[in-house]
Coordinates of C-alpha atoms in Angstrom, one line a residue:
M1 CA 106.2 160.4 115.4
V2 CA 103.0 158.4 116.0
K3 CA 100.1 160.4 117.2
Q4 CA 99.1 159.6 120.8
A5 CA 95.6 158.3 119.7
E6 CA 97.3 155.9 117.3
Q7 CA 100.0 154.6 119.8
L8 CA 99.9 151.0 120.6
P9 CA 98.6 150.2 124.1
R10 CA 101.1 148.4 126.3
P11 CA 98.6 145.5 127.2
A12 CA 98.1 144.9 123.4
L13 CA 101.9 144.7 122.9
V14 CA 102.2 142.1 125.7
W15 CA 99.4 139.9 124.3
I16 CA 100.8 140.1 120.8
I17 CA 104.2 138.9 122.0
V18 CA 102.6 136.1 123.9
A19 CA 100.6 135.1 120.8
Q20 CA 103.8 135.1 118.7
G21 CA 105.5 132.7 121.0
L22 CA 102.5 130.4 121.0
L23 CA 102.3 130.6 117.2
L24 CA 105.8 129.3 116.9
L25 CA 105.5 126.2 119.2
P26 CA 103.4 123.8 116.9
H27 CA 105.9 124.4 114.0
L28 CA 109.1 123.8 116.0
P29 CA 109.7 120.2 114.8
R30 CA 109.8 121.3 111.1
L31 CA 111.7 124.7 111.5
P32 CA 115.4 125.3 111.1
I33 CA 116.9 126.3 114.4
W34 CA 117.9 129.7 113.1
V35 CA 114.2 130.7 112.7
V36 CA 113.8 130.2 116.4
A37 CA 116.9 132.4 116.9
V38 CA 115.2 135.1 114.8
Y39 CA 112.2 134.9 117.0
L40 CA 114.2 135.3 120.2
L41 CA 116.1 138.2 118.7
A42 CA 112.9 140.0 117.6
F43 CA 111.4 139.5 121.1
A44 CA 114.5 140.9 122.8
W45 CA 114.7 143.8 120.4
R46 CA 111.0 144.7 120.9
I47 CA 111.2 144.4 124.6
Q48 CA 114.3 146.6 124.8
A49 CA 112.6 149.2 122.5
F50 CA 109.6 149.0 124.7
R51 CA 111.9 149.9 127.7
G52 CA 113.4 152.8 125.6
R53 CA 116.9 151.3 125.5
V54 CA 117.2 150.8 121.7
E55 CA 115.7 152.1 118.6
L56 CA 113.5 150.0 116.3
P57 CA 115.3 149.0 113.0
G58 CA 115.4 151.4 110.1
R59 CA 114.2 150.8 106.6
W60 CA 117.5 149.5 105.1
L61 CA 118.1 147.2 108.0
K62 CA 114.7 145.7 107.6
V63 CA 115.4 145.1 103.9
V64 CA 118.6 143.4 104.7
L65 CA 117.0 141.2 107.4
S66 CA 114.1 140.2 105.0
G67 CA 116.6 139.3 102.3
A68 CA 118.7 137.2 104.7
A69 CA 115.6 135.4 105.9
A70 CA 114.6 134.5 102.3
G71 CA 118.2 133.3 101.6
G72 CA 118.2 131.2 104.8
I73 CA 114.9 129.5 103.8
V74 CA 116.4 128.6 100.4
L75 CA 119.6 127.2 102.0
S76 CA 117.6 125.2 104.6
F77 CA 114.9 123.7 102.3
G78 CA 116.5 124.0 98.9
S79 CA 113.6 126.1 97.6
L80 CA 110.9 128.5 98.5
M81 CA 108.3 126.2 96.9
G82 CA 106.4 123.8 99.2
V83 CA 104.3 124.1 102.3
E84 CA 107.2 123.8 104.8
P85 CA 109.5 126.6 103.3
M86 CA 106.5 128.9 102.8
V87 CA 105.3 128.5 106.4
A88 CA 108.9 129.0 107.6
F89 CA 109.2 132.1 105.6
L90 CA 105.8 133.4 106.8
L91 CA 106.8 132.8 110.5
T92 CA 110.2 134.5 109.9
A93 CA 108.5 137.5 108.4
F94 CA 105.9 137.5 111.2
A95 CA 108.7 137.7 113.8
L96 CA 110.5 140.5 111.9
K97 CA 107.2 142.4 111.7
L98 CA 107.3 142.7 115.5
T99 CA 110.4 144.9 115.3
E100 CA 108.7 147.5 113.2
M101 CA 105.3 147.6 114.9
R102 CA 104.7 151.2 116.1
S103 CA 101.0 152.0 115.8
R104 CA 97.6 150.5 116.1
K105 CA 97.5 150.1 112.4
D106 CA 100.6 147.9 112.5
A107 CA 99.1 145.9 115.3
Y108 CA 96.0 145.2 113.3
L109 CA 98.1 143.8 110.5
V110 CA 100.2 141.6 112.9
I111 CA 97.1 140.2 114.6
F112 CA 95.2 139.4 111.3
L113 CA 98.4 137.8 110.0
G114 CA 98.5 135.8 113.3
Y115 CA 95.1 134.4 112.6
F116 CA 96.4 133.2 109.2
V117 CA 99.5 131.7 110.7
C118 CA 97.3 129.9 113.2
L119 CA 95.6 128.1 110.3
T120 CA 98.9 126.9 108.8
A121 CA 99.4 124.4 111.6
F122 CA 96.4 122.5 110.2
L123 CA 98.3 121.9 107.0
F124 CA 100.4 119.4 108.9
S125 CA 98.0 117.9 111.5
Q126 CA 94.3 118.0 112.5
D127 CA 94.9 116.3 115.8
L128 CA 92.4 117.0 118.6
L129 CA 95.1 118.4 121.0
L130 CA 96.3 120.7 118.2
V131 CA 92.7 122.0 117.8
I132 CA 92.4 122.7 121.5
Y133 CA 95.8 124.5 121.4
E134 CA 94.9 126.6 118.4
T135 CA 91.6 127.5 120.0
L136 CA 93.5 128.9 122.9
L137 CA 95.8 130.7 120.5
V138 CA 92.8 132.3 118.7
W139 CA 91.6 133.4 122.2
V140 CA 94.9 135.1 122.9
L141 CA 94.9 136.9 119.5
T142 CA 91.3 138.1 120.0
T143 CA 92.4 139.4 123.4
A144 CA 95.2 141.3 121.8
L145 CA 92.7 142.7 119.2
I146 CA 90.4 143.9 122.0
C147 CA 93.3 145.5 123.8
V148 CA 94.2 147.4 120.6
H149 CA 90.7 149.0 120.8
R150 CA 91.5 150.3 124.3
P151 CA 94.0 153.1 123.5
G152 CA 94.0 154.5 127.0
A153 CA 94.6 151.2 128.8
T154 CA 98.0 150.8 130.5
R155 CA 97.4 148.1 133.1
I156 CA 99.0 144.9 131.8
G157 CA 97.5 142.5 134.4
D158 CA 93.9 143.4 133.5
L159 CA 92.1 140.1 132.5
G160 CA 88.9 141.9 131.3
P161 CA 89.9 141.7 127.6
F162 CA 90.7 138.0 128.1
R163 CA 87.3 137.2 129.5
M164 CA 85.6 139.3 126.8
A165 CA 87.4 137.4 124.1
G166 CA 86.3 134.1 125.6
A167 CA 82.7 135.3 125.6
M168 CA 82.9 136.3 121.9
L169 CA 84.3 132.9 121.0
L170 CA 81.4 131.2 122.8
Q171 CA 78.9 133.4 121.0
S172 CA 80.4 132.5 117.6
L173 CA 80.1 128.7 118.3
P174 CA 76.5 128.2 117.0
L175 CA 77.2 129.9 113.7
M176 CA 80.5 128.0 113.4
L177 CA 78.6 124.7 113.8
V178 CA 76.1 125.7 111.1
L179 CA 78.8 126.6 108.6
F180 CA 80.7 123.4 109.4
F181 CA 77.9 121.0 108.8
L182 CA 75.8 122.8 106.2
F183 CA 77.9 125.2 104.2
P184 CA 78.8 123.6 100.8
R185 CA 82.3 122.2 100.6
I186 CA 83.8 124.0 97.6
A187 CA 87.2 123.0 96.3
P188 CA 89.8 125.8 96.6
L189 CA 90.7 127.9 93.6
W190 CA 94.3 127.3 94.3
S191 CA 96.5 124.2 94.9
V192 CA 98.7 123.9 98.0
P193 CA 102.3 122.7 97.0
L194 CA 103.1 119.2 98.1
K195 CA 104.9 118.7 101.4
A196 CA 108.1 117.6 99.6
H197 CA 110.2 117.9 102.7
T198 CA 108.1 115.7 104.8
A199 CA 109.6 112.2 105.3
K200 CA 107.7 109.2 104.1
T201 CA 106.5 106.9 106.9
G202 CA 105.4 103.3 107.1
M203 CA 106.3 100.5 104.8
S204 CA 108.5 101.5 101.9
D205 CA 108.2 100.4 98.3
R206 CA 111.7 98.9 98.5
L207 CA 112.6 96.1 101.0
R208 CA 116.1 95.4 102.2
P209 CA 117.2 93.3 105.2
G210 CA 116.8 95.6 108.2
D211 CA 114.1 97.9 106.7
V212 CA 111.1 96.5 108.6
S213 CA 113.1 96.1 111.8
N214 CA 113.7 99.8 111.8
L215 CA 109.9 100.3 111.7
G216 CA 109.6 97.9 114.6
R217 CA 111.2 100.5 116.9
S218 CA 108.4 103.1 116.3
D219 CA 105.3 103.4 118.5
E220 CA 103.5 105.8 116.1
V221 CA 100.0 104.9 114.8
A222 CA 99.9 103.7 111.2
F223 CA 96.1 103.4 111.0
R224 CA 93.0 102.6 113.0
V225 CA 90.2 100.2 111.9
S226 CA 86.6 99.8 112.9
F227 CA 84.8 96.6 111.9
D228 CA 81.1 96.6 111.3
G229 CA 80.9 93.2 112.9
P230 CA 83.0 91.0 115.2
I231 CA 86.8 91.6 115.0
P232 CA 88.6 88.6 113.5
E233 CA 91.5 86.9 115.4
L234 CA 94.5 89.1 115.4
S235 CA 96.6 86.3 113.9
E236 CA 94.3 86.7 110.8
L237 CA 94.7 90.4 110.4
Y238 CA 97.3 90.5 107.6
W239 CA 97.0 94.1 106.3
R240 CA 98.3 93.9 102.7
G241 CA 100.0 97.1 101.5
I242 CA 102.8 96.8 98.9
V243 CA 103.4 93.7 96.8
M244 CA 107.0 93.2 95.7
S245 CA 107.7 91.0 92.7
R246 CA 111.1 92.1 91.5
L247 CA 114.6 91.7 93.1
D248 CA 117.0 94.5 92.0
G249 CA 120.4 93.9 93.7
D250 CA 119.6 93.3 97.3
A251 CA 116.3 95.1 97.3
W252 CA 112.8 93.9 96.5
R253 CA 110.4 96.3 94.9
S254 CA 106.9 96.4 93.4
L255 CA 106.2 96.3 89.6
R256 CA 105.3 99.7 88.3
F257 CA 102.2 100.1 86.2
F258 CA 104.2 101.1 83.1
E259 CA 106.2 97.8 83.4
L260 CA 103.1 95.7 83.0
P261 CA 102.1 94.7 79.5
R262 CA 98.5 95.7 78.4
S263 CA 97.3 92.1 78.9
E264 CA 98.3 92.3 82.6
R265 CA 96.8 95.7 83.4
N266 CA 93.2 94.6 83.6
K267 CA 92.6 91.4 85.5
D268 CA 89.5 89.2 85.0
A269 CA 86.7 89.8 87.5
V270 CA 87.2 87.9 90.8
V271 CA 84.2 85.9 92.1
P272 CA 84.3 86.5 95.9
R273 CA 83.9 83.5 98.2
G274 CA 83.0 83.2 101.9
D275 CA 81.6 85.9 104.2
P276 CA 82.8 89.4 103.6
L277 CA 84.3 91.7 106.3
D278 CA 83.2 95.3 106.2
Y279 CA 85.3 97.9 108.0
S280 CA 86.4 101.5 108.0
V281 CA 90.1 102.6 108.0
I282 CA 91.5 105.9 109.1
M283 CA 95.1 106.0 107.8
E284 CA 97.7 108.4 109.0
A285 CA 99.7 110.4 106.5
S286 CA 102.4 108.3 104.9
Q287 CA 103.4 110.3 101.8
Q288 CA 102.9 107.0 99.9
N289 CA 100.1 105.9 97.5
W290 CA 99.1 102.4 98.7
L291 CA 96.5 101.7 101.4
Y292 CA 96.0 98.8 103.6
G293 CA 93.3 96.1 103.6
L294 CA 92.8 92.4 104.3
R295 CA 93.0 89.8 101.5
Y296 CA 91.0 90.6 98.4
A297 CA 89.8 94.1 99.3
E298 CA 87.4 96.3 97.4
S299 CA 86.6 99.9 98.3
P300 CA 83.6 102.0 97.5
T301 CA 85.5 105.2 98.4
P302 CA 85.9 107.4 95.3
R303 CA 89.2 107.6 93.5
L304 CA 90.6 104.3 95.0
L305 CA 91.9 101.7 92.6
S306 CA 92.4 98.0 92.9
L307 CA 95.7 97.0 91.1
P308 CA 96.4 93.8 89.3
D309 CA 98.3 92.4 92.3
Y310 CA 95.1 92.9 94.4
R311 CA 96.2 95.8 96.5
L312 CA 94.5 99.2 97.1
Y313 CA 96.0 102.2 95.5
R314 CA 95.3 106.0 95.5
P315 CA 96.8 108.0 92.6
A316 CA 97.5 111.0 95.0
A317 CA 99.9 110.4 97.9
I318 CA 98.4 110.2 101.4
E319 CA 99.6 113.6 102.6
Y320 CA 97.0 114.0 105.2
R321 CA 94.9 111.6 107.4
F322 CA 92.6 109.7 105.1
Q323 CA 89.5 107.7 105.8
Y324 CA 88.2 105.0 103.5
R325 CA 85.8 102.0 103.5
V326 CA 86.7 98.5 102.6
R327 CA 85.0 95.1 102.0
S328 CA 87.3 92.0 102.1
W329 CA 86.7 88.4 101.3
P330 CA 89.7 86.6 102.9
A331 CA 88.7 83.2 101.6
T332 CA 88.6 84.2 98.0
P333 CA 91.2 82.5 95.7
L334 CA 93.4 84.9 93.8
E335 CA 94.5 84.4 90.2
L336 CA 93.8 80.7 89.7
E337 CA 95.3 81.0 86.2
L338 CA 98.8 82.4 86.0
S339 CA 99.9 84.0 82.7
P340 CA 103.3 83.1 81.2
W341 CA 104.4 86.7 81.7
R342 CA 103.4 86.8 85.3
R343 CA 105.1 83.4 85.9
R344 CA 108.4 84.7 84.5
Q345 CA 108.2 87.8 86.7
E346 CA 107.4 85.8 89.9
T347 CA 110.2 83.3 89.4
E348 CA 113.0 85.6 88.2
L349 CA 116.2 86.0 90.2
P350 CA 119.5 87.8 89.4
P351 CA 121.9 85.3 87.8
G352 CA 124.5 83.8 90.1
D353 CA 123.1 85.4 93.2
N354 CA 123.2 83.5 96.5
P355 CA 124.6 80.1 95.1
R356 CA 124.5 78.2 98.4
T357 CA 120.8 79.2 99.0
R358 CA 119.9 78.0 95.5
A359 CA 121.7 74.7 95.9
F360 CA 120.1 74.1 99.3
A361 CA 116.6 74.8 97.8
E362 CA 117.2 72.5 94.9
S363 CA 118.2 69.6 97.3
L364 CA 115.1 70.4 99.4
Y365 CA 112.8 70.3 96.4
E366 CA 114.4 67.0 95.2
S367 CA 113.3 65.4 98.4
A368 CA 109.9 67.1 98.5
G369 CA 109.0 66.4 94.9
S370 CA 106.3 69.1 94.4
P371 CA 105.6 72.7 95.4
R372 CA 103.3 72.2 98.4
P373 CA 105.6 69.7 100.2
F374 CA 108.5 72.0 99.4
V375 CA 106.8 74.9 101.2
D376 CA 106.2 72.6 104.2
A377 CA 109.8 71.5 104.2
A378 CA 111.2 75.0 104.0
L379 CA 109.0 76.1 106.9
A380 CA 110.1 73.0 108.9
H381 CA 113.8 74.0 108.2
F382 CA 113.2 77.4 109.8
R383 CA 111.3 75.9 112.6
N384 CA 113.7 73.1 113.5
E385 CA 117.1 74.7 112.9
A386 CA 118.7 77.3 115.2
F387 CA 117.2 80.5 113.7
F388 CA 116.4 83.5 115.9
Y389 CA 113.8 86.3 115.6
T390 CA 115.4 89.6 116.7
L391 CA 114.9 93.3 116.3
Q392 CA 118.6 93.7 116.2
P393 CA 119.8 91.6 113.3
P394 CA 123.5 91.8 112.2
L395 CA 124.5 93.4 109.0
L396 CA 124.8 91.1 106.0
G397 CA 127.1 92.9 103.6
D398 CA 126.5 93.8 100.0
A399 CA 126.6 90.4 98.1
D400 CA 125.0 87.0 98.6
V401 CA 123.1 88.3 101.6
M402 CA 120.8 85.3 102.0
D403 CA 123.8 82.9 101.9
R404 CA 125.2 84.7 104.9
F405 CA 121.9 84.8 106.6
L406 CA 120.9 81.2 106.1
F407 CA 124.2 79.6 106.8
E408 CA 126.1 82.0 109.1
T409 CA 124.2 84.6 111.2
R410 CA 120.7 83.0 111.3
R411 CA 119.4 86.0 113.2
G412 CA 116.8 88.2 111.5
F413 CA 113.5 90.0 111.5
C414 CA 110.4 89.2 109.4
E415 CA 111.9 90.6 106.2
H416 CA 115.0 88.4 106.5
Y417 CA 112.8 85.2 106.5
A418 CA 110.5 86.4 103.8
Y419 CA 113.5 87.4 101.6
A420 CA 115.1 84.0 102.2
F421 CA 112.0 82.0 101.5
A422 CA 111.4 84.0 98.3
V423 CA 114.9 83.2 97.0
M424 CA 114.5 79.5 97.9
A425 CA 111.1 79.1 96.3
R426 CA 112.1 81.0 93.1
S427 CA 115.3 78.9 92.9
V428 CA 113.1 75.9 92.1
G429 CA 110.6 77.6 89.8
I430 CA 107.8 78.3 92.3
P431 CA 106.2 81.7 91.7
T432 CA 106.7 83.7 94.9
R433 CA 106.5 87.3 96.0
I434 CA 106.9 89.4 99.1
V435 CA 104.0 91.3 100.6
G436 CA 104.8 94.3 102.9
G437 CA 102.2 95.5 105.4
Y438 CA 101.2 95.1 109.0
L439 CA 100.1 92.1 111.1
G440 CA 97.6 92.2 113.9
G441 CA 97.1 95.3 116.0
E442 CA 95.8 96.3 119.4
I443 CA 92.1 96.1 120.2
N444 CA 90.9 99.2 122.1
P445 CA 88.2 98.0 124.5
M446 CA 86.9 101.5 124.9
N447 CA 85.4 101.7 121.4
G448 CA 86.2 98.3 119.8
T449 CA 88.6 99.7 117.2
V450 CA 91.9 98.0 116.2
I451 CA 95.0 100.3 116.6
V452 CA 97.8 99.3 114.2
H453 CA 101.2 100.8 115.1
Q454 CA 104.3 101.1 113.1
F455 CA 105.9 98.3 115.2
D456 CA 103.2 96.0 113.8
A457 CA 104.9 96.3 110.4
H458 CA 105.4 92.9 108.8
A459 CA 106.6 91.1 105.6
W460 CA 105.5 87.7 104.4
N461 CA 105.2 85.7 101.2
E462 CA 102.6 84.7 98.7
V463 CA 103.2 81.5 96.8
W464 CA 101.3 80.5 93.7
L465 CA 100.1 76.9 93.8
E466 CA 98.2 75.0 91.1
G467 CA 94.5 75.0 91.8
E468 CA 94.8 77.3 94.8
G469 CA 96.1 80.6 93.3
W470 CA 98.1 82.9 95.5
V471 CA 98.5 81.4 99.0
R472 CA 99.9 83.3 102.0
V473 CA 103.0 81.8 103.6
D474 CA 104.6 83.4 106.6
P475 CA 108.1 82.0 107.5
T476 CA 108.2 84.2 110.6
G477 CA 105.4 82.0 112.1
A478 CA 107.8 79.0 111.9
V479 CA 110.5 80.9 113.8
A480 CA 108.5 83.0 116.2
P481 CA 104.9 81.8 116.5
D482 CA 104.3 84.3 119.3
R483 CA 104.7 87.1 116.8
I484 CA 101.7 85.8 114.9
L485 CA 99.6 84.9 117.8
Y486 CA 100.3 87.6 120.3
G487 CA 102.2 90.4 118.7
L488 CA 105.7 91.9 118.7
E489 CA 106.0 92.6 122.4
Q490 CA 105.4 89.0 123.4
A491 CA 107.8 87.8 120.7
L492 CA 110.6 90.0 121.9
A493 CA 109.9 89.6 125.6
E494 CA 113.1 87.5 126.2
E495 CA 115.3 89.9 124.2
G496 CA 113.8 92.9 125.9
S497 CA 114.2 95.1 122.8
F498 CA 110.5 96.2 122.4
L499 CA 110.5 100.0 122.1
A500 CA 113.9 100.1 123.7
D501 CA 114.5 103.5 122.0
S502 CA 111.3 105.0 123.3
L503 CA 111.6 104.8 127.0
L504 CA 108.8 107.2 127.7
S505 CA 106.3 105.7 125.3
P506 CA 102.9 105.0 127.0
L507 CA 102.9 101.6 125.3
R508 CA 105.8 100.5 127.6
F509 CA 103.4 101.0 130.6
R510 CA 100.5 98.9 129.5
G511 CA 100.9 97.0 132.7
V512 CA 100.1 100.1 134.7
N513 CA 96.3 100.1 134.5
W514 CA 95.6 103.8 135.0
I515 CA 98.2 104.9 132.4
N516 CA 96.9 102.3 129.9
D517 CA 93.2 103.3 130.5
L518 CA 94.1 107.0 130.0
R519 CA 96.0 106.2 126.8
L520 CA 93.1 104.0 125.4
S521 CA 90.5 106.6 126.4
Y522 CA 92.3 109.3 124.6
D523 CA 92.8 107.1 121.5
A524 CA 89.0 106.4 121.5
L525 CA 88.3 110.1 121.7
T526 CA 90.8 110.7 118.9
Y527 CA 89.0 108.1 116.7
R528 CA 85.7 109.9 117.3
W529 CA 87.3 113.2 116.4
Q530 CA 88.8 111.8 113.2
S531 CA 85.5 110.0 112.2
W532 CA 83.1 112.8 112.9
V533 CA 85.1 116.0 112.4
T534 CA 88.2 115.6 110.2
G535 CA 86.5 112.9 108.3
F536 CA 83.4 115.0 107.6
D537 CA 84.1 115.5 103.8
G538 CA 81.8 116.4 101.0
E539 CA 80.4 112.8 100.7
A540 CA 79.5 112.8 104.5
Q541 CA 77.9 116.2 104.2
L542 CA 75.8 114.9 101.2
D543 CA 74.6 112.0 103.3
L544 CA 73.6 114.3 106.1
L545 CA 71.7 116.6 103.7
K546 CA 69.9 113.6 102.3
K547 CA 68.7 112.7 105.7
L548 CA 67.6 116.2 106.5
L549 CA 66.1 117.2 103.1
G550 CA 65.3 113.9 101.3
E551 CA 66.1 115.3 97.9
V552 CA 69.2 117.5 97.8
S553 CA 68.9 120.5 95.5
P554 CA 70.6 123.9 95.6
T555 CA 67.4 125.7 96.6
R556 CA 66.6 123.3 99.5
S557 CA 70.2 123.4 100.7
M558 CA 70.3 127.3 100.7
L559 CA 67.0 127.5 102.5
L560 CA 68.1 125.1 105.1
L561 CA 71.4 127.0 105.6
L562 CA 69.5 130.3 105.8
A563 CA 66.9 128.9 108.3
V564 CA 69.4 127.4 110.6
G565 CA 71.7 130.4 110.4
L566 CA 68.9 132.8 111.2
A567 CA 67.8 130.6 114.1
S568 CA 71.4 130.7 115.5
V569 CA 71.6 134.5 115.2
A570 CA 68.1 134.9 116.8
I571 CA 69.2 132.8 119.8
L572 CA 72.4 134.7 120.1
T573 CA 70.6 138.0 119.9
F574 CA 68.2 136.9 122.6
V575 CA 71.0 135.9 124.9
L576 CA 72.8 139.2 124.3
L577 CA 69.7 141.3 125.0
W578 CA 68.9 139.2 128.1

């Protein structure tokens, strides 16, 4: 029996149950449905025990339930290793702990564990709405903690502890700001396992007909861009991501670093031409390694590489929202001299593949006489013949897919036209590759940023021409010029397939002014949050300390931290005494 002084007050139990339900909600999209069932069972069991109708589970039943939970996690995720299975196991154990909570000591453990579970949501997102939600959750947990310290309380509807918890959180705000901005950012002594069960998003490293059109159905944000100066025309915003030079079966893919000979791993220095564009990119998690930038991009952000095909690369996958700076020179010629090895790679095709397409390209080149007129003739063919730009292209089968596309279906999305042009150009010995990325974006007038959505995903070609280097060629522009000039929504206006699978997407209501203004205002607020808070890393903190201290040293940093901390405590003490 639990002594009366150690018994759990009823208000505390109610607030703990409320907190447990709130803790579960942010994790619902990534949890197996049976974990939710465990929560409901634990709630029902605890409530019935509270009413005196059932007994709390015994020791052996708790052991069996814990073992079953661990087995269920392994069956659902394939392993206990990784962030998702560990969080799922923690939540399951947290729910089961409710069924054995008898005393105030048990409540302390559950509440402190609740604070930890609250933090796990930020392993998956640092969105502003989630921060507001988790702040409310901390408020509820603190209310439960206050109720535990009131052993004689029995009135469940008393909001006094809730108001007291809110006052405590407000009092902690100054010290929290001091610690956030000034406390040294020390790398953790542990490493969090990769989110292996999180799906990759955005442009893939393999391109088949239909891949980009699948992305064209998503309204999720891929990244946001803030230019230091005027924003270029949207038709010039070709965000290069992945460069695909090899055709394996019916899929294009990029060349891996180990496939490059040593002579190709380090390119000669490029002499930039024209006026540079400076901008900052905040990229959403993609679980991929490549980043996006305009033509010939260099980044001062640490640990970012520029690969031999002139794309930005990060050795670690983008598992969380990532901010980086870029400077681009769109007018700079790329690779004016093409090595024999590179020429072989960029003209290679599987033997005997797509014979009708090859024959047509050879006849077109015979009439054109040289690479540049051939490119113009191929684009004119797409422009003048009955080709259609559609988000719902028909399936092309498993063999000779471009023969069927060019001479039978003639309906495709951007990857179909880029694929067809690459096969045609390579058939006549013109070095050609496919670039996967995004085109254009949406300008937010509230803050002047460019919002690039997943439906802005695009594929185009780069052709190597003597004396010009790699030149961008976009066959989609010949078939659907509205896609280049105005975006996907305008290009698909007649077909009516834009976001047809997302009927409640706010982007479908851009014609309703108040909905659109609300959406853009929230996006502008989100950008500020990402730039100033989630993007405040060690480098940004160092810049702030340099502005405050001039010379940054451990002694000056600790004195500043101590002085501001003491000032915050003094102000708080004065308010409390007043």
